[in-house]
Coordinates of C-alpha atoms and ligand atoms in Angstrom, one line a residue:
M85 CA 158.4 152.7 -18.4
T86 CA 157.7 150.2 -21.2
T87 CA 159.5 150.1 -24.5
T88 CA 157.6 150.6 -27.7
G89 CA 160.4 149.5 -30.0
G90 CA 160.9 145.9 -31.0
L91 CA 162.1 143.5 -28.3
F92 CA 163.9 140.2 -28.8
I93 CA 163.9 137.7 -25.9
S94 CA 165.3 134.2 -26.3
F95 CA 164.8 131.2 -23.9
E96 CA 167.4 128.6 -23.4
G97 CA 168.1 125.5 -21.3
I98 CA 168.8 121.8 -21.7
D99 CA 165.9 119.5 -22.8
G100 CA 163.4 119.1 -19.9
A101 CA 164.2 122.5 -18.4
G102 CA 160.5 123.5 -18.7
K103 CA 160.7 126.7 -20.9
S104 CA 157.4 126.3 -22.7
T105 CA 154.8 127.3 -20.1
H106 CA 156.8 130.4 -19.1
I107 CA 157.2 131.5 -22.7
E108 CA 153.5 131.3 -23.1
G109 CA 153.0 133.2 -19.8
L110 CA 155.2 136.0 -21.0
A111 CA 153.4 136.2 -24.3
Q112 CA 150.2 136.7 -22.4
A113 CA 151.7 139.3 -20.1
F114 CA 153.0 141.4 -23.0
R115 CA 149.7 141.1 -24.9
A116 CA 147.8 142.3 -21.8
Q117 CA 149.9 145.5 -22.1
G118 CA 148.7 145.9 -25.7
R119 CA 152.0 144.6 -27.3
A120 CA 152.0 142.5 -30.5
V121 CA 153.9 139.3 -29.7
T122 CA 155.6 137.0 -32.2
L123 CA 156.1 133.6 -30.7
T124 CA 158.6 131.5 -32.5
R125 CA 161.3 128.8 -32.1
E126 CA 164.6 127.5 -33.4
P127 CA 165.4 125.5 -35.3
G128 CA 162.3 126.6 -37.1
G129 CA 159.9 129.5 -37.3
T130 CA 159.5 129.6 -41.1
P131 CA 158.4 126.9 -43.5
L132 CA 162.0 126.3 -44.7
A133 CA 163.5 126.4 -41.2
E134 CA 160.9 123.9 -40.0
K135 CA 161.9 121.5 -42.7
L136 CA 165.5 121.9 -41.6
R137 CA 164.4 121.4 -38.0
S138 CA 162.9 118.0 -38.8
V139 CA 166.2 117.0 -40.5
V140 CA 168.4 118.2 -37.6
L141 CA 166.3 116.5 -35.0
N142 CA 165.9 113.2 -36.7
D143 CA 168.8 112.5 -39.0
T144 CA 172.3 111.4 -38.0
M145 CA 175.0 113.7 -39.2
D146 CA 178.4 115.1 -38.1
A147 CA 178.6 118.1 -35.9
M148 CA 179.6 120.5 -38.6
T149 CA 176.7 119.6 -40.8
E150 CA 174.4 120.1 -37.8
A151 CA 175.9 123.5 -37.1
L152 CA 175.6 124.6 -40.8
L153 CA 171.9 123.4 -40.9
V154 CA 170.9 125.2 -37.7
F155 CA 172.6 128.4 -39.0
A156 CA 170.9 128.1 -42.4
A157 CA 167.6 127.7 -40.6
R158 CA 168.5 130.8 -38.5
R159 CA 169.3 132.9 -41.5
D160 CA 165.9 132.2 -43.1
H161 CA 164.2 132.8 -39.7
L162 CA 165.9 136.1 -39.2
Q163 CA 165.2 137.4 -42.7
Q164 CA 161.7 136.2 -43.1
L165 CA 160.3 136.5 -39.5
I166 CA 162.4 138.0 -36.8
E167 CA 163.7 141.1 -38.5
P168 CA 160.3 142.1 -40.0
A169 CA 158.7 141.5 -36.6
L170 CA 161.2 143.7 -34.7
A171 CA 160.9 146.4 -37.4
R172 CA 157.1 146.5 -36.7
G173 CA 157.8 146.9 -33.0
D174 CA 156.8 143.4 -31.9
V175 CA 158.0 141.6 -28.9
V176 CA 159.7 138.5 -30.4
L177 CA 159.8 135.5 -28.0
C178 CA 162.0 132.9 -29.4
D179 CA 162.3 129.4 -27.9
R180 CA 166.1 128.9 -28.4
F181 CA 168.5 130.9 -30.5
T182 CA 172.3 131.0 -31.2
D183 CA 173.2 130.2 -27.6
A184 CA 171.7 126.7 -28.2
T185 CA 174.1 126.2 -31.1
F186 CA 177.1 127.1 -28.8
A187 CA 175.7 124.8 -26.1
Y188 CA 174.6 121.8 -28.2
Q189 CA 176.9 121.8 -31.2
G190 CA 179.7 123.5 -29.4
G191 CA 179.5 122.1 -25.8
G192 CA 177.5 118.9 -26.4
R193 CA 179.1 117.8 -29.6
G194 CA 182.4 119.5 -29.2
F195 CA 182.4 121.5 -32.4
D196 CA 184.9 124.4 -32.8
L197 CA 183.6 127.5 -31.0
S198 CA 185.6 129.9 -33.1
I199 CA 183.9 128.6 -36.3
L200 CA 180.5 129.0 -34.6
S201 CA 181.5 132.6 -33.8
I202 CA 182.3 133.2 -37.5
L203 CA 179.0 131.7 -38.6
E204 CA 177.2 133.8 -36.0
Q205 CA 178.8 136.9 -37.5
W206 CA 177.9 135.9 -41.0
V207 CA 174.4 134.8 -40.4
Q208 CA 173.3 137.5 -37.9
T209 CA 174.7 140.6 -39.5
V210 CA 171.8 142.9 -40.3
R211 CA 171.7 146.3 -41.8
G212 CA 171.1 149.1 -39.2
L213 CA 170.1 152.7 -39.9
E214 CA 173.7 153.9 -39.5
A215 CA 175.8 150.7 -39.6
D216 CA 175.6 147.0 -39.9
F217 CA 175.4 145.1 -36.6
I218 CA 175.1 141.6 -35.3
R219 CA 171.6 140.7 -34.2
E220 CA 171.5 139.2 -30.7
P221 CA 168.6 138.9 -28.2
D222 CA 168.0 141.9 -25.9
L223 CA 167.6 139.3 -23.1
T224 CA 168.3 135.6 -22.9
V225 CA 166.5 133.7 -20.2
W226 CA 168.5 130.6 -19.3
F227 CA 166.5 127.9 -17.5
D228 CA 169.3 126.2 -15.6
L229 CA 168.5 122.7 -14.5
P230 CA 170.9 120.0 -13.3
A231 CA 171.3 117.4 -16.0
E232 CA 170.3 114.5 -13.7
I233 CA 167.0 116.2 -12.9
A234 CA 166.3 116.9 -16.6
A235 CA 167.0 113.2 -17.3
Q236 CA 164.4 112.2 -14.7
R237 CA 161.9 114.6 -16.2
L238 CA 162.5 113.4 -19.7
A239 CA 162.3 109.7 -18.8
G240 CA 158.8 108.4 -19.6
A241 CA 157.9 111.5 -21.6
R242 CA 157.1 111.2 -25.3
T243 CA 159.4 109.4 -27.7
P244 CA 162.7 111.2 -27.4
D245 CA 164.2 113.0 -30.5
K246 CA 167.9 112.7 -31.4
F247 CA 169.0 115.1 -28.7
E248 CA 166.6 114.1 -26.0
A249 CA 168.0 110.5 -26.3
Q250 CA 171.5 111.7 -25.3
P251 CA 173.1 110.6 -22.0
V252 CA 173.4 112.8 -18.9
E253 CA 177.1 113.6 -19.7
F254 CA 176.0 115.2 -23.0
F255 CA 173.6 117.5 -21.2
K256 CA 176.3 118.4 -18.6
S257 CA 178.5 119.6 -21.5
V258 CA 175.5 121.5 -23.0
S259 CA 175.1 123.2 -19.6
D260 CA 178.8 124.1 -19.6
G261 CA 178.3 125.6 -23.1
Y262 CA 175.5 127.8 -21.8
L263 CA 177.6 128.9 -18.8
K264 CA 180.4 129.9 -21.1
R265 CA 178.0 132.0 -23.2
M266 CA 176.6 133.6 -20.2
L267 CA 180.0 134.5 -18.8
A268 CA 180.9 136.1 -22.2
S269 CA 177.8 138.3 -22.2
P270 CA 176.6 138.6 -18.6
S271 CA 174.4 141.6 -19.1
R272 CA 172.3 139.8 -21.8
F273 CA 171.6 136.8 -19.7
V274 CA 169.4 136.0 -16.7
R275 CA 170.0 132.6 -15.2
I276 CA 167.1 131.0 -13.5
Q277 CA 167.1 128.0 -11.2
A278 CA 164.7 125.8 -13.1
D279 CA 164.5 123.1 -10.4
N280 CA 162.4 125.4 -8.2
T281 CA 158.6 125.2 -8.2
R282 CA 156.8 126.4 -11.4
D283 CA 155.5 129.5 -9.5
A284 CA 158.9 130.4 -8.3
V285 CA 160.4 130.0 -11.7
W286 CA 157.7 132.2 -13.2
L287 CA 158.3 134.9 -10.6
D288 CA 162.0 134.9 -11.6
V289 CA 161.1 135.2 -15.3
L290 CA 158.7 138.0 -14.7
T291 CA 161.0 139.9 -12.3
A292 CA 163.8 139.8 -14.9
V293 CA 161.6 141.3 -17.6
Q294 CA 160.1 143.9 -15.2
G295 CA 163.6 144.8 -14.0
R296 CA 164.4 145.9 -17.5
G297 CA 161.4 148.1 -17.6
W298 CA 159.6 146.0 -20.3
L299 CA 156.6 145.1 -18.2
P300 CA 154.9 147.0 -15.3
Ligands
TYD300 P1 163.3 121.9 -28.2 O1 163.5 123.4 -28.3 O2 163.6 121.3 -26.9 O3 161.8 121.6 -28.7 P2 160.8 120.6 -28.1 O4 160.5 121.1 -26.7 O5 159.7 120.6 -29.1 O6 161.6 119.3 -28.1 O7 164.1 121.1 -29.3 C1 165.0 121.6 -30.1 C2 166.2 120.7 -30.1 O8 167.2 121.2 -31.0 C3 166.9 120.7 -28.7 O9 167.3 119.4 -28.3 C4 168.1 121.5 -28.9 C5 168.5 121.3 -30.3 N1 169.2 122.5 -30.9 C6 170.5 122.4 -31.3 O10 171.1 121.3 -31.2 N2 171.1 123.5 -31.9 C7 170.5 124.7 -32.1 O11 171.1 125.6 -32.6 C8 169.1 124.8 -31.6 C9 168.4 126.1 -31.8 C10 168.5 123.7 -31.1

């Protein structure tokens, strides 16, 4: 059985975890089933949020400023792009969402998780047919990669941005942040061992989506 209503899937992991090709692969798989797919990313996805992305990825600032900017970008992204796409019945595939804020600003930079939770409630409350609710992905695919392997993958790649230039310890804390989020919402998450071969990782991604009945 495949769903015809909107579907919201986010993809997470530390820098170098290799999400991109699999997001593209899933987009193709859904399109092959006749589904309309909205491919997007955070921070970003709208003209305003892309401007904020450039600031967040390049300018030095304290962790609270960073958190406020990514949530401001998220608010615009939800209102302008994600909610309308879900209302049309699209499959929304989003490269990172709020778990990244808990992992990077919370885990990596040590910002207060309870304040992030408050911002999450503020920013992601949307009007439902019967009651307001907090928008979360229907599924979050976490590409879990040991920080040391990610560092090897990133070394020698293009010029690193502010986050990619962080030391291995930072990414270990980011991974811990993802783990906490997964433990808090286990049914929303699928954790994939991203140090396997690309084919094996793809099979895991596909199996997770098929297991929910969203792809045949
Ligand atoms: P990324 O998604 O890795 O894009 P690219 O592959 O083009 O580099 O880059 C986004 C960066 O922003 C990544 O290092 C994680 C960071 N980030 C945060 O710190 N907080 C957030 O809330 C989000 C969404 C991303």
